[in-house]
Amino acid sequence: HVQLVESGGGSVQAGGHLRLSCAASGGGSSSYCMAWFRQAPGEEREGVAQIYTDGSVTNYADSVKGRFTISQDNNKNTVYLVMSNLKPEDTAMYYCAARPARKMGWVFDPSTYNYWGQGTQVTVST
């Protein structure tokens, strides 16, 4: 059973940066599709960045392209999301999610993910 623990959220001013971490455990040697989602109050959960644990493919939402970078350190079983040039509209709870790499479906469809972290809050002020 995969467990995910996010950290690194906080409050920053617009234009600032943060690095979120997602520490994974319990996955063994299996390959996974890892993604970061976010959800603002009253909004649907949306995917922002995705990576396979073999590092072969990454995807980004249009709203974060050029500002966010997803990466992984397999030695630490950790996925990172580096967020730069943050905007007030980036304010949300950010969640790490995982699903088996072989599972089909759009990588930003939250219903296809089996495992979720508890979330970490990101607040961007003007």
mmCIF file of N, CA and C in Angstrom:
data_model
loop_
_atom_site.group_PDB
_atom_site.id
_atom_site.type_symbol
_atom_site.label_atom_id
_atom_site.label_comp_id
_atom_site.label_asym_id
_atom_site.label_seq_id
_atom_site.Cartn_x
_atom_site.Cartn_y
_atom_site.Cartn_z
ATOM 1 N N HIS A 1 0.856 -1.180 0.000
ATOM 2 C CA HIS A 1 0.000 0.000 0.000
ATOM 3 C C HIS A 1 0.887 1.222 0.000
ATOM 4 N N VAL A 2 0.708 2.094 -0.997
ATOM 5 C CA VAL A 2 1.540 3.279 -1.135
ATOM 6 C C VAL A 2 1.065 4.373 -0.184
ATOM 7 N N GLN A 3 2.005 4.970 0.493
ATOM 8 C CA GLN A 3 1.709 6.129 1.339
ATOM 9 C C GLN A 3 2.475 7.335 0.815
ATOM 10 N N LEU A 4 1.800 8.481 0.795
ATOM 11 C CA LEU A 4 2.386 9.716 0.272
ATOM 12 C C LEU A 4 2.285 10.802 1.333
ATOM 13 N N VAL A 5 3.383 11.510 1.528
ATOM 14 C CA VAL A 5 3.402 12.595 2.511
ATOM 15 C C VAL A 5 3.993 13.839 1.854
ATOM 16 N N GLU A 6 3.174 14.886 1.760
ATOM 17 C CA GLU A 6 3.627 16.134 1.162
ATOM 18 C C GLU A 6 4.193 17.069 2.231
ATOM 19 N N SER A 7 5.081 17.942 1.783
ATOM 20 C CA SER A 7 5.611 18.992 2.651
ATOM 21 C C SER A 7 6.099 20.141 1.772
ATOM 22 N N GLY A 8 6.368 21.272 2.394
ATOM 23 C CA GLY A 8 6.958 22.390 1.678
ATOM 24 C C GLY A 8 6.028 23.535 1.356
ATOM 25 N N GLY A 9 4.755 23.397 1.678
ATOM 26 C CA GLY A 9 3.839 24.497 1.414
ATOM 27 C C GLY A 9 4.118 25.672 2.331
ATOM 28 N N GLY A 10 3.434 26.779 2.055
ATOM 29 C CA GLY A 10 3.615 27.961 2.880
ATOM 30 C C GLY A 10 2.992 29.173 2.233
ATOM 31 N N SER A 11 3.311 30.315 2.789
ATOM 32 C CA SER A 11 2.790 31.583 2.286
ATOM 33 C C SER A 11 3.920 32.394 1.680
ATOM 34 N N VAL A 12 3.706 32.861 0.471
ATOM 35 C CA VAL A 12 4.710 33.662 -0.224
ATOM 36 C C VAL A 12 4.023 34.814 -0.928
ATOM 37 N N GLN A 13 4.828 35.800 -1.296
ATOM 38 C CA GLN A 13 4.294 36.900 -2.089
ATOM 39 C C GLN A 13 4.356 36.540 -3.568
ATOM 40 N N ALA A 14 3.515 37.202 -4.338
ATOM 41 C CA ALA A 14 3.524 36.988 -5.786
ATOM 42 C C ALA A 14 4.930 37.199 -6.331
ATOM 43 N N GLY A 15 5.305 36.310 -7.248
ATOM 44 C CA GLY A 15 6.652 36.338 -7.801
ATOM 45 C C GLY A 15 7.629 35.459 -7.062
ATOM 46 N N GLY A 16 7.232 34.962 -5.916
ATOM 47 C CA GLY A 16 8.104 34.127 -5.113
ATOM 48 C C GLY A 16 8.112 32.686 -5.602
ATOM 49 N N HIS A 17 8.804 31.829 -4.837
ATOM 50 C CA HIS A 17 8.907 30.439 -5.228
ATOM 51 C C HIS A 17 8.816 29.542 -3.999
ATOM 52 N N LEU A 18 8.428 28.310 -4.259
ATOM 53 C CA LEU A 18 8.355 27.270 -3.239
ATOM 54 C C LEU A 18 8.744 25.942 -3.865
ATOM 55 N N ARG A 19 9.214 25.027 -3.029
ATOM 56 C CA ARG A 19 9.453 23.664 -3.479
ATOM 57 C C ARG A 19 8.637 22.715 -2.616
ATOM 58 N N LEU A 20 7.741 21.990 -3.254
ATOM 59 C CA LEU A 20 6.958 20.976 -2.569
ATOM 60 C C LEU A 20 7.647 19.624 -2.720
ATOM 61 N N SER A 21 7.533 18.816 -1.688
ATOM 62 C CA SER A 21 8.086 17.458 -1.709
ATOM 63 C C SER A 21 6.982 16.453 -1.435
ATOM 64 N N CYS A 22 7.097 15.297 -2.053
ATOM 65 C CA CYS A 22 6.159 14.197 -1.835
ATOM 66 C C CYS A 22 6.990 12.948 -1.578
ATOM 67 N N ALA A 23 7.025 12.523 -0.331
ATOM 68 C CA ALA A 23 7.781 11.324 0.040
ATOM 69 C C ALA A 23 6.875 10.109 -0.054
ATOM 70 N N ALA A 24 7.306 9.124 -0.825
ATOM 71 C CA ALA A 24 6.504 7.930 -1.049
ATOM 72 C C ALA A 24 7.110 6.731 -0.342
ATOM 73 N N SER A 25 6.235 5.859 0.140
ATOM 74 C CA SER A 25 6.684 4.616 0.751
ATOM 75 C C SER A 25 5.678 3.519 0.456
ATOM 76 N N GLY A 26 6.155 2.280 0.522
ATOM 77 C CA GLY A 26 5.267 1.141 0.348
ATOM 78 C C GLY A 26 5.046 0.719 -1.084
ATOM 79 N N GLY A 27 5.721 1.370 -2.032
ATOM 80 C CA GLY A 27 5.480 1.044 -3.437
ATOM 81 C C GLY A 27 6.341 -0.054 -3.993
ATOM 82 N N GLY A 28 7.359 -0.483 -3.238
ATOM 83 C CA GLY A 28 8.240 -1.527 -3.728
ATOM 84 C C GLY A 28 8.990 -1.070 -4.951
ATOM 85 N N SER A 29 9.191 -1.987 -5.889
ATOM 86 C CA SER A 29 9.948 -1.671 -7.109
ATOM 87 C C SER A 29 9.038 -1.383 -8.290
ATOM 88 N N SER A 30 7.755 -1.259 -8.038
ATOM 89 C CA SER A 30 6.819 -1.016 -9.138
ATOM 90 C C SER A 30 7.001 0.382 -9.703
ATOM 91 N N SER A 31 6.584 0.544 -10.954
ATOM 92 C CA SER A 31 6.610 1.855 -11.597
ATOM 93 C C SER A 31 5.269 2.552 -11.402
ATOM 94 N N TYR A 32 5.348 3.837 -11.197
ATOM 95 C CA TYR A 32 4.137 4.616 -10.912
ATOM 96 C C TYR A 32 4.091 5.877 -11.765
ATOM 97 N N CYS A 33 2.902 6.327 -11.965
ATOM 98 C CA CYS A 33 2.638 7.654 -12.502
ATOM 99 C C CYS A 33 2.350 8.538 -11.296
ATOM 100 N N MET A 34 3.157 9.571 -11.135
ATOM 101 C CA MET A 34 3.032 10.478 -10.005
ATOM 102 C C MET A 34 2.548 11.830 -10.515
ATOM 103 N N ALA A 35 1.700 12.467 -9.756
ATOM 104 C CA ALA A 35 1.181 13.753 -10.187
ATOM 105 C C ALA A 35 0.935 14.671 -9.000
ATOM 106 N N TRP A 36 0.994 15.951 -9.288
ATOM 107 C CA TRP A 36 0.578 16.971 -8.336
ATOM 108 C C TRP A 36 -0.751 17.550 -8.817
ATOM 109 N N PHE A 37 -1.695 17.607 -7.896
ATOM 110 C CA PHE A 37 -2.980 18.248 -8.133
ATOM 111 C C PHE A 37 -3.103 19.417 -7.165
ATOM 112 N N ARG A 38 -4.037 20.297 -7.461
ATOM 113 C CA ARG A 38 -4.353 21.367 -6.527
ATOM 114 C C ARG A 38 -5.848 21.608 -6.515
ATOM 115 N N GLN A 39 -6.301 22.126 -5.391
ATOM 116 C CA GLN A 39 -7.726 22.415 -5.250
ATOM 117 C C GLN A 39 -7.898 23.662 -4.410
ATOM 118 N N ALA A 40 -8.527 24.655 -5.009
ATOM 119 C CA ALA A 40 -8.864 25.882 -4.302
ATOM 120 C C ALA A 40 -10.282 25.750 -3.764
ATOM 121 N N PRO A 41 -10.641 26.512 -2.722
ATOM 122 C CA PRO A 41 -11.994 26.431 -2.167
ATOM 123 C C PRO A 41 -13.053 26.673 -3.236
ATOM 124 N N GLY A 42 -14.018 25.766 -3.301
ATOM 125 C CA GLY A 42 -15.102 25.913 -4.254
ATOM 126 C C GLY A 42 -14.765 25.506 -5.671
ATOM 127 N N GLU A 43 -13.537 25.039 -5.871
ATOM 128 C CA GLU A 43 -13.111 24.647 -7.209
ATOM 129 C C GLU A 43 -12.895 23.146 -7.281
ATOM 130 N N GLU A 44 -12.872 22.620 -8.506
ATOM 131 C CA GLU A 44 -12.567 21.218 -8.696
ATOM 132 C C GLU A 44 -11.054 21.000 -8.579
ATOM 133 N N ARG A 45 -10.702 19.773 -8.249
ATOM 134 C CA ARG A 45 -9.292 19.424 -8.172
ATOM 135 C C ARG A 45 -8.726 19.371 -9.590
ATOM 136 N N GLU A 46 -7.601 20.035 -9.793
ATOM 137 C CA GLU A 46 -7.003 20.068 -11.124
ATOM 138 C C GLU A 46 -5.557 19.598 -11.081
ATOM 139 N N GLY A 47 -5.168 18.905 -12.126
ATOM 140 C CA GLY A 47 -3.792 18.443 -12.221
ATOM 141 C C GLY A 47 -2.890 19.554 -12.699
ATOM 142 N N VAL A 48 -1.682 19.631 -12.140
ATOM 143 C CA VAL A 48 -0.754 20.663 -12.564
ATOM 144 C C VAL A 48 0.526 20.096 -13.161
ATOM 145 N N ALA A 49 0.980 18.936 -12.687
ATOM 146 C CA ALA A 49 2.216 18.363 -13.218
ATOM 147 C C ALA A 49 2.238 16.862 -12.966
ATOM 148 N N GLN A 50 2.883 16.141 -13.858
ATOM 149 C CA GLN A 50 2.897 14.677 -13.774
ATOM 150 C C GLN A 50 4.227 14.157 -14.267
ATOM 151 N N ILE A 51 4.660 13.023 -13.655
ATOM 152 C CA ILE A 51 5.902 12.371 -14.060
ATOM 153 C C ILE A 51 5.780 10.877 -13.809
ATOM 154 N N TYR A 52 6.403 10.071 -14.659
ATOM 155 C CA TYR A 52 6.491 8.644 -14.400
ATOM 156 C C TYR A 52 7.762 8.387 -13.596
ATOM 157 N N THR A 53 7.736 7.358 -12.756
ATOM 158 C CA THR A 53 8.879 7.133 -11.878
ATOM 159 C C THR A 53 10.124 6.692 -12.633
ATOM 160 N N ASP A 54 9.969 6.312 -13.909
ATOM 161 C CA ASP A 54 11.173 6.054 -14.702
ATOM 162 C C ASP A 54 11.665 7.332 -15.377
ATOM 163 N N GLY A 55 10.954 8.432 -15.119
ATOM 164 C CA GLY A 55 11.372 9.734 -15.617
ATOM 165 C C GLY A 55 11.168 9.944 -17.090
ATOM 166 N N SER A 56 10.418 9.031 -17.733
ATOM 167 C CA SER A 56 10.334 9.073 -19.190
ATOM 168 C C SER A 56 9.473 10.201 -19.725
ATOM 169 N N VAL A 57 8.460 10.571 -18.986
ATOM 170 C CA VAL A 57 7.510 11.554 -19.513
ATOM 171 C C VAL A 57 7.099 12.510 -18.397
ATOM 172 N N THR A 58 6.983 13.789 -18.751
ATOM 173 C CA THR A 58 6.394 14.763 -17.836
ATOM 174 C C THR A 58 5.317 15.529 -18.590
ATOM 175 N N ASN A 59 4.323 15.973 -17.857
ATOM 176 C CA ASN A 59 3.259 16.785 -18.428
ATOM 177 C C ASN A 59 2.930 17.914 -17.467
ATOM 178 N N TYR A 60 2.497 19.024 -18.036
ATOM 179 C CA TYR A 60 2.146 20.190 -17.237
ATOM 180 C C TYR A 60 0.830 20.785 -17.725
ATOM 181 N N ALA A 61 0.087 21.322 -16.789
ATOM 182 C CA ALA A 61 -1.075 22.111 -17.161
ATOM 183 C C ALA A 61 -0.598 23.403 -17.816
ATOM 184 N N ASP A 62 -1.388 23.893 -18.759
ATOM 185 C CA ASP A 62 -1.000 25.121 -19.468
ATOM 186 C C ASP A 62 -0.775 26.283 -18.494
ATOM 187 N N SER A 63 -1.534 26.301 -17.425
ATOM 188 C CA SER A 63 -1.477 27.418 -16.486
ATOM 189 C C SER A 63 -0.157 27.491 -15.721
ATOM 190 N N VAL A 64 0.626 26.407 -15.730
ATOM 191 C CA VAL A 64 1.862 26.396 -14.953
ATOM 192 C C VAL A 64 3.096 26.168 -15.813
ATOM 193 N N LYS A 65 2.913 25.926 -17.095
ATOM 194 C CA LYS A 65 4.059 25.683 -17.975
ATOM 195 C C LYS A 65 5.028 26.852 -17.932
ATOM 196 N N GLY A 66 6.301 26.529 -17.823
ATOM 197 C CA GLY A 66 7.329 27.555 -17.750
ATOM 198 C C GLY A 66 7.553 28.103 -16.363
ATOM 199 N N ARG A 67 6.668 27.763 -15.418
ATOM 200 C CA ARG A 67 6.821 28.251 -14.039
ATOM 201 C C ARG A 67 7.047 27.120 -13.048
ATOM 202 N N PHE A 68 6.436 25.968 -13.293
ATOM 203 C CA PHE A 68 6.541 24.818 -12.393
ATOM 204 C C PHE A 68 7.396 23.738 -13.046
ATOM 205 N N THR A 69 8.156 23.034 -12.226
ATOM 206 C CA THR A 69 8.969 21.925 -12.695
ATOM 207 C C THR A 69 8.796 20.735 -11.767
ATOM 208 N N ILE A 70 8.438 19.585 -12.340
ATOM 209 C CA ILE A 70 8.313 18.362 -11.558
ATOM 210 C C ILE A 70 9.564 17.527 -11.770
ATOM 211 N N SER A 71 10.040 16.908 -10.718
ATOM 212 C CA SER A 71 11.220 16.054 -10.813
ATOM 213 C C SER A 71 11.132 14.981 -9.737
ATOM 214 N N GLN A 72 12.056 14.050 -9.763
ATOM 215 C CA GLN A 72 12.030 12.978 -8.784
ATOM 216 C C GLN A 72 13.445 12.582 -8.402
ATOM 217 N N ASP A 73 13.567 12.049 -7.215
ATOM 218 C CA ASP A 73 14.815 11.458 -6.740
ATOM 219 C C ASP A 73 14.457 10.044 -6.307
ATOM 220 N N ASN A 74 14.730 9.079 -7.155
ATOM 221 C CA ASN A 74 14.332 7.704 -6.848
ATOM 222 C C ASN A 74 15.114 7.136 -5.668
ATOM 223 N N ASN A 75 16.297 7.685 -5.418
ATOM 224 C CA ASN A 75 17.054 7.210 -4.248
ATOM 225 C C ASN A 75 16.346 7.573 -2.952
ATOM 226 N N LYS A 76 15.601 8.673 -2.997
ATOM 227 C CA LYS A 76 14.873 9.126 -1.808
ATOM 228 C C LYS A 76 13.380 8.832 -1.914
ATOM 229 N N ASN A 77 12.949 8.208 -3.015
ATOM 230 C CA ASN A 77 11.515 7.954 -3.233
ATOM 231 C C ASN A 77 10.701 9.227 -3.040
ATOM 232 N N THR A 78 11.178 10.294 -3.628
ATOM 233 C CA THR A 78 10.551 11.598 -3.438
ATOM 234 C C THR A 78 10.343 12.276 -4.786
ATOM 235 N N VAL A 79 9.183 12.877 -4.930
ATOM 236 C CA VAL A 79 8.851 13.688 -6.095
ATOM 237 C C VAL A 79 8.765 15.140 -5.640
ATOM 238 N N TYR A 80 9.308 16.031 -6.454
ATOM 239 C CA TYR A 80 9.339 17.451 -6.117
ATOM 240 C C TYR A 80 8.518 18.261 -7.107
ATOM 241 N N LEU A 81 8.027 19.381 -6.639
ATOM 242 C CA LEU A 81 7.397 20.361 -7.507
ATOM 243 C C LEU A 81 8.006 21.714 -7.149
ATOM 244 N N VAL A 82 8.834 22.222 -8.053
ATOM 245 C CA VAL A 82 9.419 23.543 -7.862
ATOM 246 C C VAL A 82 8.529 24.551 -8.552
ATOM 247 N N MET A 83 8.053 25.506 -7.789
ATOM 248 C CA MET A 83 7.105 26.494 -8.287
ATOM 249 C C MET A 83 7.771 27.863 -8.258
ATOM 250 N N SER A 84 7.862 28.491 -9.409
ATOM 251 C CA SER A 84 8.484 29.803 -9.520
ATOM 252 C C SER A 84 7.485 30.820 -10.036
ATOM 253 N N ASN A 85 7.816 32.095 -9.847
ATOM 254 C CA ASN A 85 6.942 33.176 -10.320
ATOM 255 C C ASN A 85 5.492 32.907 -9.909
ATOM 256 N N LEU A 86 5.307 32.623 -8.645
ATOM 257 C CA LEU A 86 3.981 32.274 -8.164
ATOM 258 C C LEU A 86 3.021 33.431 -8.284
ATOM 259 N N LYS A 87 1.767 33.092 -8.551
ATOM 260 C CA LYS A 87 0.708 34.067 -8.731
ATOM 261 C C LYS A 87 -0.379 33.819 -7.694
ATOM 262 N N PRO A 88 -1.163 34.840 -7.362
ATOM 263 C CA PRO A 88 -2.256 34.627 -6.401
ATOM 264 C C PRO A 88 -3.191 33.489 -6.817
ATOM 265 N N GLU A 89 -3.373 33.297 -8.106
ATOM 266 C CA GLU A 89 -4.268 32.224 -8.566
ATOM 267 C C GLU A 89 -3.666 30.831 -8.378
ATOM 268 N N ASP A 90 -2.420 30.745 -7.953
ATOM 269 C CA ASP A 90 -1.828 29.456 -7.601
ATOM 270 C C ASP A 90 -2.202 29.029 -6.178
ATOM 271 N N THR A 91 -2.853 29.909 -5.450
ATOM 272 C CA THR A 91 -3.260 29.591 -4.081
ATOM 273 C C THR A 91 -4.221 28.411 -4.069
ATOM 274 N N ALA A 92 -3.870 27.374 -3.322
ATOM 275 C CA ALA A 92 -4.678 26.156 -3.270
ATOM 276 C C ALA A 92 -4.036 25.170 -2.302
ATOM 277 N N MET A 93 -4.778 24.108 -2.006
ATOM 278 C CA MET A 93 -4.190 22.950 -1.346
ATOM 279 C C MET A 93 -3.596 22.087 -2.450
ATOM 280 N N TYR A 94 -2.338 21.702 -2.263
ATOM 281 C CA TYR A 94 -1.650 20.894 -3.259
ATOM 282 C C TYR A 94 -1.527 19.458 -2.761
ATOM 283 N N TYR A 95 -1.887 18.530 -3.638
ATOM 284 C CA TYR A 95 -1.890 17.115 -3.300
ATOM 285 C C TYR A 95 -0.967 16.336 -4.225
ATOM 286 N N CYS A 96 -0.285 15.371 -3.657
ATOM 287 C CA CYS A 96 0.492 14.410 -4.424
ATOM 288 C C CYS A 96 -0.365 13.164 -4.624
ATOM 289 N N ALA A 97 -0.280 12.568 -5.798
ATOM 290 C CA ALA A 97 -1.078 11.383 -6.093
ATOM 291 C C ALA A 97 -0.248 10.384 -6.887
ATOM 292 N N ALA A 98 -0.639 9.105 -6.793
ATOM 293 C CA ALA A 98 0.079 8.050 -7.496
ATOM 294 C C ALA A 98 -0.900 7.005 -8.027
ATOM 295 N N ARG A 99 -0.527 6.419 -9.140
ATOM 296 C CA ARG A 99 -1.278 5.289 -9.688
ATOM 297 C C ARG A 99 -0.276 4.384 -10.404
ATOM 298 N N PRO A 100 -0.566 3.120 -10.579
ATOM 299 C CA PRO A 100 0.348 2.248 -11.321
ATOM 300 C C PRO A 100 0.627 2.807 -12.708
ATOM 301 N N ALA A 101 1.868 2.716 -13.148
ATOM 302 C CA ALA A 101 2.254 3.297 -14.431
ATOM 303 C C ALA A 101 1.461 2.699 -15.586
ATOM 304 N N ARG A 102 1.056 1.443 -15.458
ATOM 305 C CA ARG A 102 0.357 0.780 -16.567
ATOM 306 C C ARG A 102 -1.126 1.178 -16.640
ATOM 307 N N LYS A 103 -1.617 1.877 -15.643
ATOM 308 C CA LYS A 103 -3.043 2.222 -15.616
ATOM 309 C C LYS A 103 -3.323 3.267 -16.687
ATOM 310 N N MET A 104 -4.390 3.043 -17.446
ATOM 311 C CA MET A 104 -4.743 3.938 -18.525
ATOM 312 C C MET A 104 -5.567 5.104 -17.999
ATOM 313 N N GLY A 105 -5.682 6.110 -18.817
ATOM 314 C CA GLY A 105 -6.496 7.266 -18.473
ATOM 315 C C GLY A 105 -5.680 8.545 -18.493
ATOM 316 N N TRP A 106 -6.369 9.631 -18.701
ATOM 317 C CA TRP A 106 -5.724 10.945 -18.742
ATOM 318 C C TRP A 106 -4.938 11.172 -17.462
ATOM 319 N N VAL A 107 -3.718 11.646 -17.576
ATOM 320 C CA VAL A 107 -2.871 11.768 -16.386
ATOM 321 C C VAL A 107 -3.370 12.827 -15.415
ATOM 322 N N PHE A 108 -4.262 13.714 -15.867
ATOM 323 C CA PHE A 108 -4.786 14.747 -14.974
ATOM 324 C C PHE A 108 -6.243 14.485 -14.571
ATOM 325 N N ASP A 109 -6.681 13.231 -14.721
ATOM 326 C CA ASP A 109 -7.991 12.850 -14.216
ATOM 327 C C ASP A 109 -7.816 12.319 -12.804
ATOM 328 N N PRO A 110 -8.243 13.048 -11.782
ATOM 329 C CA PRO A 110 -7.999 12.615 -10.398
ATOM 330 C C PRO A 110 -8.662 11.286 -10.060
ATOM 331 N N SER A 111 -9.733 10.930 -10.760
ATOM 332 C CA SER A 111 -10.443 9.685 -10.437
ATOM 333 C C SER A 111 -9.621 8.444 -10.800
ATOM 334 N N THR A 112 -8.571 8.601 -11.569
ATOM 335 C CA THR A 112 -7.759 7.453 -11.972
ATOM 336 C C THR A 112 -6.609 7.168 -11.000
ATOM 337 N N TYR A 113 -6.459 7.993 -9.990
ATOM 338 C CA TYR A 113 -5.358 7.830 -9.043
ATOM 339 C C TYR A 113 -5.797 7.045 -7.816
ATOM 340 N N ASN A 114 -4.941 6.122 -7.416
ATOM 341 C CA ASN A 114 -5.270 5.206 -6.326
ATOM 342 C C ASN A 114 -4.835 5.733 -4.953
ATOM 343 N N TYR A 115 -3.774 6.522 -4.946
ATOM 344 C CA TYR A 115 -3.180 6.930 -3.679
ATOM 345 C C TYR A 115 -3.030 8.451 -3.633
ATOM 346 N N TRP A 116 -3.310 9.006 -2.464
ATOM 347 C CA TRP A 116 -3.259 10.451 -2.272
ATOM 348 C C TRP A 116 -2.565 10.782 -0.952
ATOM 349 N N GLY A 117 -1.859 11.915 -0.967
ATOM 350 C CA GLY A 117 -1.343 12.460 0.271
ATOM 351 C C GLY A 117 -2.390 13.320 0.943
ATOM 352 N N GLN A 118 -2.004 13.890 2.077
ATOM 353 C CA GLN A 118 -2.956 14.667 2.872
ATOM 354 C C GLN A 118 -3.043 16.113 2.415
ATOM 355 N N GLY A 119 -2.100 16.539 1.585
ATOM 356 C CA GLY A 119 -2.122 17.902 1.052
ATOM 357 C C GLY A 119 -1.243 18.859 1.822
ATOM 358 N N THR A 120 -0.798 19.882 1.129
ATOM 359 C CA THR A 120 -0.033 20.960 1.748
ATOM 360 C C THR A 120 -0.520 22.277 1.152
ATOM 361 N N GLN A 121 -0.739 23.265 2.010
ATOM 362 C CA GLN A 121 -1.349 24.521 1.584
ATOM 363 C C GLN A 121 -0.309 25.470 1.007
ATOM 364 N N VAL A 122 -0.651 26.058 -0.126
ATOM 365 C CA VAL A 122 0.158 27.110 -0.739
ATOM 366 C C VAL A 122 -0.707 28.355 -0.844
ATOM 367 N N THR A 123 -0.210 29.448 -0.301
ATOM 368 C CA THR A 123 -0.929 30.717 -0.341
ATOM 369 C C THR A 123 -0.019 31.780 -0.924
ATOM 370 N N VAL A 124 -0.503 32.431 -1.980
ATOM 371 C CA VAL A 124 0.282 33.460 -2.657
ATOM 372 C C VAL A 124 -0.463 34.785 -2.523
ATOM 373 N N SER A 125 0.191 35.758 -1.939
ATOM 374 C CA SER A 125 -0.437 37.059 -1.713
ATOM 375 C C SER A 125 0.126 38.095 -2.682
ATOM 376 N N THR A 126 -0.664 39.142 -2.902
ATOM 377 C CA THR A 126 -0.230 40.215 -3.809
ATOM 378 C C THR A 126 0.702 41.168 -3.089
#
